[in-house]
Amino acid sequence: MTTSPIPTDGTSGTERARTARAVSLGWVPVEACRLPVADQPMRLAAFESLFADAVTGVERVGAHLLRLALAPDPAFAARTAELAVREADCCGFFTFTLTAAQGTLALEVAVPPERAHVLDGIAAQAEAAKARP
């Protein structure tokens, strides 16, 4: 019998669906994340919200590096920095670099080779959020 990463402790159907979607996106490596499973839906929602509000471009720079262009707004920079710090705390394999220069804002996400698939999931989520009206 396999165990599911989806919470069965009375969390809402929406939370379970978000957790399932995060796992299916492939960028929530359960074995490497110290964030409690019950908190993962809220983290996913925070990323979805940021991506929908701020992402203007998604570029896979290399096998282990993803660059997200963001609308150059101080509020987006603050949200991005806070989320990056929280994510790096629970998933230590991430390296986040937030750059504001010459009227642009970008978040680079780097991972070690064994976590390259994580960038595919982040890129897919960012593209999907960016495409929503």
PDB file of C-alpha atoms in Angstrom:
ATOM      1  CA  MET A   1       0.000   0.000   0.000  1.00  0.00           C
ATOM      2  CA  THR A   2       1.360   3.404  -0.916  1.00  0.00           C
ATOM      3  CA  THR A   3       0.746   6.513   1.090  1.00  0.00           C
ATOM      4  CA  SER A   4      -0.597   9.632  -0.528  1.00  0.00           C
ATOM      5  CA  PRO A   5       0.980  13.055  -0.024  1.00  0.00           C
ATOM      6  CA  ILE A   6      -2.556  14.445  -0.013  1.00  0.00           C
ATOM      7  CA  PRO A   7      -3.698  15.338   3.489  1.00  0.00           C
ATOM      8  CA  THR A   8      -6.424  13.205   5.017  1.00  0.00           C
ATOM      9  CA  ASP A   9      -6.706  15.149   8.246  1.00  0.00           C
ATOM     10  CA  GLY A  10      -9.889  17.076   7.560  1.00  0.00           C
ATOM     11  CA  THR A  11      -8.454  19.654   5.181  1.00  0.00           C
ATOM     12  CA  SER A  12     -10.788  20.968   2.534  1.00  0.00           C
ATOM     13  CA  GLY A  13     -11.263  19.444  -0.886  1.00  0.00           C
ATOM     14  CA  THR A  14      -9.731  22.575  -2.387  1.00  0.00           C
ATOM     15  CA  GLU A  15      -6.590  22.156  -0.282  1.00  0.00           C
ATOM     16  CA  ARG A  16      -6.345  18.489  -1.254  1.00  0.00           C
ATOM     17  CA  ALA A  17      -6.795  19.368  -4.929  1.00  0.00           C
ATOM     18  CA  ARG A  18      -4.067  22.015  -4.761  1.00  0.00           C
ATOM     19  CA  THR A  19      -1.709  19.588  -3.055  1.00  0.00           C
ATOM     20  CA  ALA A  20      -2.449  16.933  -5.672  1.00  0.00           C
ATOM     21  CA  ARG A  21      -1.832  19.497  -8.408  1.00  0.00           C
ATOM     22  CA  ALA A  22       1.461  20.549  -6.830  1.00  0.00           C
ATOM     23  CA  VAL A  23       2.618  16.956  -6.690  1.00  0.00           C
ATOM     24  CA  SER A  24       1.457  16.344 -10.263  1.00  0.00           C
ATOM     25  CA  LEU A  25       3.365  19.425 -11.441  1.00  0.00           C
ATOM     26  CA  GLY A  26       6.475  17.665 -10.197  1.00  0.00           C
ATOM     27  CA  TRP A  27       7.977  20.611  -8.389  1.00  0.00           C
ATOM     28  CA  VAL A  28       7.085  19.613  -4.870  1.00  0.00           C
ATOM     29  CA  PRO A  29       9.563  16.814  -4.182  1.00  0.00           C
ATOM     30  CA  VAL A  30       7.946  15.446  -1.039  1.00  0.00           C
ATOM     31  CA  GLU A  31      11.103  13.726   0.144  1.00  0.00           C
ATOM     32  CA  ALA A  32      13.152  16.940  -0.029  1.00  0.00           C
ATOM     33  CA  CYS A  33      10.655  19.412   1.411  1.00  0.00           C
ATOM     34  CA  ARG A  34      10.480  20.182   5.126  1.00  0.00           C
ATOM     35  CA  LEU A  35       7.232  22.133   4.770  1.00  0.00           C
ATOM     36  CA  PRO A  36       4.395  20.224   6.460  1.00  0.00           C
ATOM     37  CA  VAL A  37       2.093  18.619   3.908  1.00  0.00           C
ATOM     38  CA  ALA A  38      -0.851  20.528   5.354  1.00  0.00           C
ATOM     39  CA  ASP A  39       0.934  23.835   4.574  1.00  0.00           C
ATOM     40  CA  GLN A  40       1.871  22.953   0.990  1.00  0.00           C
ATOM     41  CA  PRO A  41      -1.464  24.047  -0.565  1.00  0.00           C
ATOM     42  CA  MET A  42      -1.051  27.541   0.867  1.00  0.00           C
ATOM     43  CA  ARG A  43       2.499  27.753  -0.470  1.00  0.00           C
ATOM     44  CA  LEU A  44       1.352  26.593  -3.900  1.00  0.00           C
ATOM     45  CA  ALA A  45      -1.418  29.201  -3.829  1.00  0.00           C
ATOM     46  CA  ALA A  46       1.121  31.903  -2.931  1.00  0.00           C
ATOM     47  CA  PHE A  47       3.235  30.970  -5.949  1.00  0.00           C
ATOM     48  CA  GLU A  48       0.161  30.805  -8.203  1.00  0.00           C
ATOM     49  CA  SER A  49      -0.929  34.249  -7.054  1.00  0.00           C
ATOM     50  CA  LEU A  50       2.516  35.764  -7.546  1.00  0.00           C
ATOM     51  CA  PHE A  51       2.883  34.190 -10.981  1.00  0.00           C
ATOM     52  CA  ALA A  52      -0.573  35.365 -12.091  1.00  0.00           C
ATOM     53  CA  ASP A  53       0.003  38.895 -10.817  1.00  0.00           C
ATOM     54  CA  ALA A  54       3.632  39.515 -11.713  1.00  0.00           C
ATOM     55  CA  VAL A  55       5.156  37.122 -14.278  1.00  0.00           C
ATOM     56  CA  THR A  56       5.663  38.641 -17.709  1.00  0.00           C
ATOM     57  CA  GLY A  57       8.061  36.057 -19.120  1.00  0.00           C
ATOM     58  CA  VAL A  58       9.466  32.593 -18.478  1.00  0.00           C
ATOM     59  CA  GLU A  59      12.871  31.552 -19.814  1.00  0.00           C
ATOM     60  CA  ARG A  60      14.731  28.297 -19.258  1.00  0.00           C
ATOM     61  CA  VAL A  61      18.279  29.624 -19.265  1.00  0.00           C
ATOM     62  CA  GLY A  62      19.897  26.228 -18.796  1.00  0.00           C
ATOM     63  CA  ALA A  63      19.217  22.751 -17.496  1.00  0.00           C
ATOM     64  CA  HIS A  64      19.477  23.947 -13.907  1.00  0.00           C
ATOM     65  CA  LEU A  65      18.362  27.577 -14.195  1.00  0.00           C
ATOM     66  CA  LEU A  66      14.988  29.232 -14.786  1.00  0.00           C
ATOM     67  CA  ARG A  67      14.469  32.982 -15.161  1.00  0.00           C
ATOM     68  CA  LEU A  68      11.106  34.584 -14.487  1.00  0.00           C
ATOM     69  CA  ALA A  69      10.642  38.140 -15.720  1.00  0.00           C
ATOM     70  CA  LEU A  70       8.383  40.052 -13.356  1.00  0.00           C
ATOM     71  CA  ALA A  71       6.552  43.341 -13.634  1.00  0.00           C
ATOM     72  CA  PRO A  72       8.985  45.876 -12.124  1.00  0.00           C
ATOM     73  CA  ASP A  73       6.910  46.874  -9.129  1.00  0.00           C
ATOM     74  CA  PRO A  74       8.275  47.238  -5.571  1.00  0.00           C
ATOM     75  CA  ALA A  75       5.308  45.316  -4.171  1.00  0.00           C
ATOM     76  CA  PHE A  76       6.046  42.362  -6.475  1.00  0.00           C
ATOM     77  CA  ALA A  77       9.722  42.504  -5.501  1.00  0.00           C
ATOM     78  CA  ALA A  78       8.771  42.327  -1.819  1.00  0.00           C
ATOM     79  CA  ARG A  79       6.325  39.439  -2.332  1.00  0.00           C
ATOM     80  CA  THR A  80       8.860  37.561  -4.432  1.00  0.00           C
ATOM     81  CA  ALA A  81      11.651  38.043  -1.892  1.00  0.00           C
ATOM     82  CA  GLU A  82       9.469  36.878   0.991  1.00  0.00           C
ATOM     83  CA  LEU A  83       8.285  33.803  -0.896  1.00  0.00           C
ATOM     84  CA  ALA A  84      11.815  32.934  -2.049  1.00  0.00           C
ATOM     85  CA  VAL A  85      13.148  33.133   1.511  1.00  0.00           C
ATOM     86  CA  ARG A  86      10.338  30.922   2.833  1.00  0.00           C
ATOM     87  CA  GLU A  87      10.784  28.381   0.026  1.00  0.00           C
ATOM     88  CA  ALA A  88      14.566  28.221   0.409  1.00  0.00           C
ATOM     89  CA  ASP A  89      14.060  27.587   4.126  1.00  0.00           C
ATOM     90  CA  CYS A  90      11.967  24.465   3.592  1.00  0.00           C
ATOM     91  CA  CYS A  91      13.557  23.243   0.343  1.00  0.00           C
ATOM     92  CA  GLY A  92      17.252  23.959   0.758  1.00  0.00           C
ATOM     93  CA  PHE A  93      18.218  22.810  -2.717  1.00  0.00           C
ATOM     94  CA  PHE A  94      16.857  26.038  -4.269  1.00  0.00           C
ATOM     95  CA  THR A  95      18.985  29.095  -4.966  1.00  0.00           C
ATOM     96  CA  PHE A  96      16.882  32.170  -5.668  1.00  0.00           C
ATOM     97  CA  THR A  97      18.344  35.381  -7.090  1.00  0.00           C
ATOM     98  CA  LEU A  98      16.108  38.435  -7.321  1.00  0.00           C
ATOM     99  CA  THR A  99      17.471  41.215  -9.538  1.00  0.00           C
ATOM    100  CA  ALA A 100      16.108  44.713 -10.034  1.00  0.00           C
ATOM    101  CA  ALA A 101      18.002  46.694 -12.667  1.00  0.00           C
ATOM    102  CA  GLN A 102      17.220  49.393 -15.214  1.00  0.00           C
ATOM    103  CA  GLY A 103      13.460  49.161 -14.868  1.00  0.00           C
ATOM    104  CA  THR A 104      13.334  45.353 -14.858  1.00  0.00           C
ATOM    105  CA  LEU A 105      12.708  42.740 -12.189  1.00  0.00           C
ATOM    106  CA  ALA A 106      13.713  39.091 -12.515  1.00  0.00           C
ATOM    107  CA  LEU A 107      13.777  36.004 -10.336  1.00  0.00           C
ATOM    108  CA  GLU A 108      16.298  33.324 -11.185  1.00  0.00           C
ATOM    109  CA  VAL A 109      15.706  29.886  -9.737  1.00  0.00           C
ATOM    110  CA  ALA A 110      18.651  27.479  -9.709  1.00  0.00           C
ATOM    111  CA  VAL A 111      18.660  23.850  -8.614  1.00  0.00           C
ATOM    112  CA  PRO A 112      21.261  21.061  -8.525  1.00  0.00           C
ATOM    113  CA  PRO A 113      21.279  18.559 -11.427  1.00  0.00           C
ATOM    114  CA  GLU A 114      19.222  15.945  -9.577  1.00  0.00           C
ATOM    115  CA  ARG A 115      16.404  18.494  -9.103  1.00  0.00           C
ATOM    116  CA  ALA A 116      16.301  19.864 -12.682  1.00  0.00           C
ATOM    117  CA  HIS A 117      12.769  18.463 -13.135  1.00  0.00           C
ATOM    118  CA  VAL A 118      11.579  20.864 -10.433  1.00  0.00           C
ATOM    119  CA  LEU A 119      12.188  23.768 -12.822  1.00  0.00           C
ATOM    120  CA  ASP A 120       9.876  22.144 -15.385  1.00  0.00           C
ATOM    121  CA  GLY A 121       7.053  22.248 -12.855  1.00  0.00           C
ATOM    122  CA  ILE A 122       7.734  25.840 -11.841  1.00  0.00           C
ATOM    123  CA  ALA A 123       7.939  26.935 -15.485  1.00  0.00           C
ATOM    124  CA  ALA A 124       4.673  25.154 -16.315  1.00  0.00           C
ATOM    125  CA  GLN A 125       2.894  26.731 -13.353  1.00  0.00           C
ATOM    126  CA  ALA A 126       4.247  30.197 -14.192  1.00  0.00           C
ATOM    127  CA  GLU A 127       3.267  29.891 -17.871  1.00  0.00           C
ATOM    128  CA  ALA A 128      -0.233  28.692 -16.967  1.00  0.00           C
ATOM    129  CA  ALA A 129      -0.725  31.507 -14.459  1.00  0.00           C
ATOM    130  CA  LYS A 130       0.614  34.096 -16.910  1.00  0.00           C
ATOM    131  CA  ALA A 131      -1.808  32.875 -19.600  1.00  0.00           C
ATOM    132  CA  ARG A 132      -4.889  33.314 -17.398  1.00  0.00           C
ATOM    133  CA  PRO A 133      -6.932  36.459 -18.054  1.00  0.00           C
TER     134      PRO A 133
END
